[in-house]
Amino acid sequence: MQYELRTQVIEPPRKTFTHLVERYGDRPASRYEEGSIGIQPKENFHYRPLWDPAHDIYDEAFSAFRLTDPYSFTDPRQYYYAPYVTSRAAMADAVASTLDYLDKRDLLSRMPDAWSALMGELLVPLRHYESGAQMVSCDIARFGFGTTITQCAAYAAFDRIGNAQAVSRIGIALDGGTAALLGEAKTRWVEDASLQGLRRYMEELFLEKDWGKALIRLDVLDRLIYGLFFGHLDDAAIDAGAGSYSLLAQHQASWFTDQRKWVDALYKAWVADPETGAANKALLAATTTEALAAAHAAIAPLAARADELVGAGAAAHVEATATTVRDAVAALTA
């Protein structure tokens, strides 16, 4: 008796959901598309919130920035739950591996005193900055409109908690395994003159009701903070013999590169919108100009203190970064 093996292909009765077929055509959809497109609630709301009766519970009018089609923006990273968690688990493992290496080699205690002071006085208190950024990102996730936008903000909120934890672990390692430096960092965040501008900026950002403006204001400050601490000072640390700082800074720098991908993509979607693009351009330019002035004033004392400690040209770098941001936005909104 002989047997003949054959492959039989069974075509599925439908390739994806109807709303995705209407948008993209009758083709198989990616997991990202199925979990992101067309999810935003738009109708059948039972009541308007008592705390803001002028808006529906989900309302495009929570921001002056509008997209004719909210799903004209998609996350260039194509993150949904599984790839996001996989990516962030790898980041967390990398941070832990670096800290273990520094601990085994006792490298943090062998850093130049000035760089140890900079980390204790200025870097470790940034755990509170990250915590504030997490609150702002949660607000954007709640009041944003369009799932592709709000899920990016929600992932960013989780990231910020991870960043705060990473900075906290640096503080614990720097203090020989105790949490005393974290307590000092909180006191510095509340009392040190060099940090009060940054703290005030973040606390005022909590009051911003337009989630689009809040995103821009946070992003502008991020560019100055991350450019200084995890870019410029990273290079300066290598030249000054503080390689341990550089080993730690690489992880935050990598995260910020990833974060900027979706923020830049959203800016481009705003200005390219066929109906609201002109208004978005004007508002983006005005909001960025205002935010840059405030962010520069907030970080200037911190940069000055960094220069006092390590003399790395921090203030000049902040000036240069502000100019770069200003030029980039001018080119985008021209």
Short mmCIF file of C-alpha atoms in Angstrom, two decimals:
data_model
loop_
_atom_site.label_atom_id
_atom_site.label_comp_id
_atom_site.label_asym_id
_atom_site.label_seq_id
_atom_site.Cartn_x
_atom_site.Cartn_y
_atom_site.Cartn_z
CA MET A 1 0.00 0.00 0.00
CA GLN A 2 1.32 3.43 -0.91
CA TYR A 3 0.54 6.74 0.72
CA GLU A 4 0.68 10.07 -1.03
CA LEU A 5 1.17 13.16 1.12
CA ARG A 6 -0.32 16.39 -0.12
CA THR A 7 -0.39 19.89 1.28
CA GLN A 8 -3.81 21.44 1.38
CA VAL A 9 -4.01 25.20 1.92
CA ILE A 10 -7.18 26.33 3.64
CA GLU A 11 -7.90 29.96 3.01
CA PRO A 12 -9.38 31.74 6.04
CA PRO A 13 -12.88 33.12 5.44
CA ARG A 14 -11.59 36.60 6.38
CA LYS A 15 -8.06 37.98 6.58
CA THR A 16 -8.65 40.57 9.31
CA PHE A 17 -11.28 42.81 10.90
CA THR A 18 -13.71 44.73 8.74
CA HIS A 19 -12.55 48.18 9.82
CA LEU A 20 -8.99 47.29 8.79
CA VAL A 21 -10.17 45.98 5.43
CA GLU A 22 -11.97 49.29 4.87
CA ARG A 23 -8.78 51.20 5.63
CA TYR A 24 -6.02 49.03 4.12
CA GLY A 25 -7.79 46.68 1.76
CA ASP A 26 -8.42 42.95 2.03
CA ARG A 27 -5.01 41.83 3.24
CA PRO A 28 -3.70 40.24 6.42
CA ALA A 29 -3.09 42.89 9.06
CA SER A 30 -0.11 43.04 11.36
CA ARG A 31 -0.49 42.45 15.08
CA TYR A 32 0.31 46.13 15.59
CA GLU A 33 -2.52 47.19 13.26
CA GLU A 34 -5.04 44.84 14.85
CA GLY A 35 -4.19 46.09 18.33
CA SER A 36 -3.92 49.80 17.50
CA ILE A 37 -6.08 50.99 14.61
CA GLY A 38 -9.70 51.96 15.14
CA ILE A 39 -9.76 51.26 18.88
CA GLN A 40 -10.46 54.81 20.12
CA PRO A 41 -14.02 55.14 21.53
CA LYS A 42 -15.94 57.81 19.58
CA GLU A 43 -19.62 57.39 20.35
CA ASN A 44 -22.27 56.09 22.76
CA PHE A 45 -20.84 57.96 25.73
CA HIS A 46 -23.28 57.95 28.65
CA TYR A 47 -22.47 61.34 30.17
CA ARG A 48 -19.96 64.13 30.17
CA PRO A 49 -17.52 64.16 33.11
CA LEU A 50 -18.69 66.31 36.01
CA TRP A 51 -15.16 67.70 36.39
CA ASP A 52 -15.24 69.00 32.78
CA PRO A 53 -18.77 69.19 31.37
CA ALA A 54 -17.50 71.07 28.29
CA HIS A 55 -15.91 67.89 26.91
CA ASP A 56 -16.89 64.31 26.26
CA ILE A 57 -15.00 61.76 28.30
CA TYR A 58 -12.90 61.08 25.18
CA ASP A 59 -12.67 64.24 23.12
CA GLU A 60 -10.42 65.58 20.37
CA ALA A 61 -10.85 69.04 21.87
CA PHE A 62 -8.58 68.22 24.81
CA SER A 63 -5.79 69.55 22.57
CA ALA A 64 -5.54 72.32 20.00
CA PHE A 65 -3.37 69.95 17.95
CA ARG A 66 -5.65 67.96 15.67
CA LEU A 67 -5.33 65.21 13.11
CA THR A 68 -8.11 64.83 10.54
CA ASP A 69 -7.50 61.10 10.80
CA PRO A 70 -5.93 60.17 14.16
CA TYR A 71 -4.57 57.00 12.60
CA SER A 72 -2.55 58.88 10.01
CA PHE A 73 0.05 58.65 12.77
CA THR A 74 1.46 55.24 13.56
CA ASP A 75 4.30 54.29 15.87
CA PRO A 76 7.41 53.77 13.68
CA ARG A 77 8.56 51.17 16.22
CA GLN A 78 5.30 49.22 15.73
CA TYR A 79 5.07 48.54 19.45
CA TYR A 80 2.22 46.55 20.87
CA TYR A 81 2.43 44.67 24.16
CA ALA A 82 4.70 41.75 23.24
CA PRO A 83 7.52 43.58 21.38
CA TYR A 84 7.40 46.46 23.86
CA VAL A 85 7.83 44.18 26.88
CA THR A 86 10.58 42.20 25.12
CA SER A 87 12.46 45.39 24.27
CA ARG A 88 12.22 46.86 27.76
CA ALA A 89 13.17 43.59 29.44
CA ALA A 90 16.36 43.61 27.38
CA MET A 91 17.04 47.22 28.41
CA ALA A 92 16.53 46.38 32.09
CA ASP A 93 18.85 43.38 31.82
CA ALA A 94 21.52 45.56 30.19
CA VAL A 95 21.34 48.11 33.02
CA ALA A 96 21.57 45.35 35.63
CA SER A 97 24.54 43.80 33.84
CA THR A 98 26.38 47.13 33.78
CA LEU A 99 25.74 47.74 37.47
CA ASP A 100 26.92 44.24 38.34
CA TYR A 101 30.12 44.82 36.39
CA LEU A 102 30.76 48.16 38.08
CA ASP A 103 30.12 46.58 41.47
CA LYS A 104 32.44 43.61 40.87
CA ARG A 105 35.25 45.88 39.74
CA ASP A 106 34.48 48.51 42.38
CA LEU A 107 34.64 51.12 39.63
CA LEU A 108 32.23 53.70 41.05
CA SER A 109 34.39 54.27 44.12
CA ARG A 110 37.40 54.77 41.85
CA MET A 111 35.87 57.64 39.89
CA PRO A 112 37.35 61.15 40.22
CA ASP A 113 35.80 62.93 43.21
CA ALA A 114 34.32 65.69 41.05
CA TRP A 115 32.39 63.20 38.95
CA SER A 116 31.16 61.33 42.00
CA ALA A 117 29.91 64.66 43.35
CA LEU A 118 28.18 65.47 40.06
CA MET A 119 26.36 62.14 40.08
CA GLY A 120 25.27 62.56 43.69
CA GLU A 121 24.24 66.21 43.45
CA LEU A 122 22.73 66.40 39.96
CA LEU A 123 22.22 62.99 38.36
CA VAL A 124 20.56 61.02 41.16
CA PRO A 125 17.93 63.76 41.85
CA LEU A 126 16.78 63.30 38.27
CA ARG A 127 14.85 60.26 39.52
CA HIS A 128 12.24 62.82 40.62
CA TYR A 129 12.32 64.45 37.20
CA GLU A 130 11.59 61.07 35.63
CA SER A 131 8.77 60.51 38.09
CA GLY A 132 7.24 63.83 37.09
CA ALA A 133 7.62 62.95 33.41
CA GLN A 134 5.77 59.73 34.12
CA MET A 135 2.81 61.70 35.48
CA VAL A 136 2.78 63.95 32.41
CA SER A 137 2.94 60.92 30.10
CA CYS A 138 -0.01 59.33 31.92
CA ASP A 139 -1.97 62.54 31.38
CA ILE A 140 -1.18 62.44 27.65
CA ALA A 141 -2.26 58.79 27.51
CA ARG A 142 -5.57 59.65 29.20
CA PHE A 143 -6.52 62.77 27.26
CA GLY A 144 -4.92 62.07 23.89
CA PHE A 145 -7.15 61.05 21.00
CA GLY A 146 -6.33 58.07 18.79
CA THR A 147 -5.01 54.78 20.11
CA THR A 148 -1.78 54.97 18.13
CA ILE A 149 -0.96 58.16 20.05
CA THR A 150 -2.20 57.22 23.50
CA GLN A 151 -0.50 53.83 23.56
CA CYS A 152 2.85 55.49 22.76
CA ALA A 153 2.30 57.84 25.69
CA ALA A 154 1.33 54.95 27.95
CA TYR A 155 4.48 53.04 27.04
CA ALA A 156 6.49 56.22 27.66
CA ALA A 157 4.92 56.48 31.12
CA PHE A 158 6.08 52.94 31.94
CA ASP A 159 9.51 53.81 30.54
CA ARG A 160 9.79 56.81 32.83
CA ILE A 161 9.24 54.66 35.89
CA GLY A 162 11.92 52.34 34.58
CA ASN A 163 14.26 55.31 34.09
CA ALA A 164 13.60 56.51 37.63
CA GLN A 165 14.35 53.04 38.95
CA ALA A 166 17.57 52.87 36.93
CA VAL A 167 18.73 56.21 38.32
CA SER A 168 17.77 55.04 41.81
CA ARG A 169 19.88 51.92 41.37
CA ILE A 170 22.79 54.11 40.32
CA GLY A 171 22.35 56.10 43.54
CA ILE A 172 22.30 52.94 45.64
CA ALA A 173 25.40 51.59 43.90
CA LEU A 174 27.18 54.93 44.25
CA ASP A 175 26.50 54.88 47.99
CA GLY A 176 27.88 51.38 48.48
CA GLY A 177 24.56 49.56 48.56
CA THR A 178 22.60 51.84 50.90
CA ALA A 179 19.67 54.17 50.16
CA ALA A 180 21.10 57.16 52.03
CA LEU A 181 22.00 58.96 48.81
CA LEU A 182 18.41 58.64 47.59
CA GLY A 183 17.19 60.48 50.69
CA GLU A 184 19.75 63.20 50.09
CA ALA A 185 18.65 63.40 46.45
CA LYS A 186 15.07 64.09 47.51
CA THR A 187 16.24 66.88 49.80
CA ARG A 188 18.35 68.34 46.98
CA TRP A 189 15.37 68.16 44.60
CA VAL A 190 13.31 70.22 47.03
CA GLU A 191 15.96 72.59 48.35
CA ASP A 192 19.06 72.96 46.14
CA ALA A 193 19.08 76.22 44.22
CA SER A 194 20.51 74.56 41.09
CA LEU A 195 17.48 72.24 40.83
CA GLN A 196 14.60 74.56 41.69
CA GLY A 197 14.12 75.86 38.15
CA LEU A 198 13.81 72.30 36.86
CA ARG A 199 11.41 71.33 39.65
CA ARG A 200 9.24 74.38 39.04
CA TYR A 201 9.11 73.66 35.30
CA MET A 202 7.91 70.11 35.98
CA GLU A 203 5.33 71.12 38.55
CA GLU A 204 3.90 73.80 36.26
CA LEU A 205 3.76 71.20 33.51
CA PHE A 206 1.35 69.19 35.67
CA LEU A 207 -1.14 72.05 35.24
CA GLU A 208 -1.05 72.09 31.42
CA LYS A 209 -4.51 71.01 30.24
CA ASP A 210 -3.62 70.68 26.54
CA TRP A 211 -1.95 67.29 26.19
CA GLY A 212 -0.28 68.27 22.90
CA LYS A 213 1.38 71.30 24.46
CA ALA A 214 2.39 69.20 27.48
CA LEU A 215 4.07 66.70 25.15
CA ILE A 216 6.05 69.46 23.41
CA ARG A 217 7.09 71.15 26.64
CA LEU A 218 8.27 67.84 28.09
CA ASP A 219 10.06 66.92 24.88
CA VAL A 220 11.92 70.23 24.73
CA LEU A 221 13.16 69.82 28.29
CA ASP A 222 14.05 66.19 27.61
CA ARG A 223 16.26 67.24 24.73
CA LEU A 224 18.19 69.62 26.95
CA ILE A 225 18.43 67.22 29.91
CA TYR A 226 19.32 64.11 27.96
CA GLY A 227 21.62 65.97 25.60
CA LEU A 228 23.54 67.33 28.58
CA PHE A 229 23.67 64.39 31.00
CA PHE A 230 23.69 61.44 28.63
CA GLY A 231 25.40 62.96 25.63
CA HIS A 232 27.76 65.83 26.38
CA LEU A 233 28.75 64.79 29.90
CA ASP A 234 29.10 61.21 28.69
CA ASP A 235 31.86 62.32 26.30
CA ALA A 236 33.42 64.56 28.94
CA ALA A 237 33.48 61.72 31.47
CA ILE A 238 35.52 59.52 29.14
CA ASP A 239 38.08 62.28 28.64
CA ALA A 240 38.22 62.91 32.41
CA GLY A 241 38.80 59.29 33.38
CA ALA A 242 35.26 58.72 34.66
CA GLY A 243 34.41 55.81 32.41
CA SER A 244 31.89 54.45 34.90
CA TYR A 245 29.65 57.45 34.22
CA SER A 246 29.79 56.70 30.51
CA LEU A 247 28.91 53.04 31.02
CA LEU A 248 25.77 54.08 32.87
CA ALA A 249 24.84 56.98 30.58
CA GLN A 250 24.72 54.78 27.48
CA HIS A 251 21.50 53.12 28.63
CA GLN A 252 19.58 56.36 29.14
CA ALA A 253 20.90 57.68 25.82
CA SER A 254 19.67 54.56 24.02
CA TRP A 255 16.23 54.90 25.57
CA PHE A 256 15.95 58.53 24.55
CA THR A 257 16.87 57.71 20.95
CA ASP A 258 14.01 55.21 20.93
CA GLN A 259 11.60 57.68 22.59
CA ARG A 260 12.27 60.37 20.01
CA LYS A 261 11.21 58.11 17.15
CA TRP A 262 7.51 58.32 17.95
CA VAL A 263 7.59 61.96 19.07
CA ASP A 264 9.23 63.08 15.82
CA ALA A 265 6.78 60.96 13.82
CA LEU A 266 3.85 62.64 15.58
CA TYR A 267 5.23 66.12 14.86
CA LYS A 268 5.52 65.21 11.19
CA ALA A 269 1.96 63.87 11.14
CA TRP A 270 0.69 67.10 12.70
CA VAL A 271 2.32 69.40 10.15
CA ALA A 272 1.50 67.15 7.20
CA ASP A 273 -2.23 66.93 7.93
CA PRO A 274 -4.14 68.11 4.84
CA GLU A 275 -6.75 70.06 6.83
CA THR A 276 -5.17 71.03 10.13
CA GLY A 277 -1.50 71.11 9.12
CA ALA A 278 -1.22 74.91 8.84
CA ALA A 279 -2.73 75.50 12.27
CA ASN A 280 -0.61 72.73 13.76
CA LYS A 281 2.55 74.25 12.27
CA ALA A 282 1.89 77.66 13.78
CA LEU A 283 1.02 76.20 17.16
CA LEU A 284 4.03 73.85 17.15
CA ALA A 285 6.40 76.73 16.40
CA ALA A 286 4.88 79.01 19.04
CA THR A 287 4.74 76.31 21.73
CA THR A 288 8.31 75.23 21.08
CA THR A 289 9.61 78.81 21.23
CA GLU A 290 7.86 79.40 24.54
CA ALA A 291 8.97 76.04 25.95
CA LEU A 292 12.59 76.55 24.90
CA ALA A 293 12.84 79.84 26.75
CA ALA A 294 11.36 78.35 29.91
CA ALA A 295 13.35 75.11 29.69
CA HIS A 296 16.62 76.94 29.12
CA ALA A 297 16.00 79.14 32.15
CA ALA A 298 15.14 76.05 34.20
CA ILE A 299 18.25 74.08 33.33
CA ALA A 300 20.77 76.94 33.25
CA PRO A 301 21.51 76.84 37.04
CA LEU A 302 21.93 73.07 36.85
CA ALA A 303 24.36 73.39 33.92
CA ALA A 304 26.26 76.09 35.79
CA ARG A 305 26.63 73.81 38.80
CA ALA A 306 27.87 71.00 36.54
CA ASP A 307 30.53 73.37 35.22
CA GLU A 308 31.56 74.24 38.77
CA LEU A 309 32.00 70.55 39.56
CA VAL A 310 33.67 69.17 36.42
CA GLY A 311 34.27 72.16 34.13
CA ALA A 312 32.90 70.37 31.07
CA GLY A 313 31.30 73.28 29.19
CA ALA A 314 27.79 72.22 30.19
CA ALA A 315 26.26 75.70 29.89
CA ALA A 316 27.65 76.16 26.38
CA HIS A 317 26.30 72.76 25.37
CA VAL A 318 22.81 73.63 26.61
CA GLU A 319 22.93 76.81 24.52
CA ALA A 320 23.98 74.82 21.45
CA THR A 321 21.26 72.21 22.00
CA ALA A 322 18.61 74.92 22.31
CA THR A 323 19.77 76.38 18.99
CA THR A 324 19.63 72.94 17.37
CA VAL A 325 16.08 72.36 18.61
CA ARG A 326 15.00 75.81 17.45
CA ASP A 327 16.46 75.24 13.97
CA ALA A 328 14.90 71.77 13.66
CA VAL A 329 11.44 73.03 14.52
CA ALA A 330 11.83 76.01 12.20
CA ALA A 331 12.69 73.65 9.35
CA LEU A 332 9.74 71.39 10.17
CA THR A 333 7.23 74.23 10.33
CA ALA A 334 8.57 76.30 7.41
#
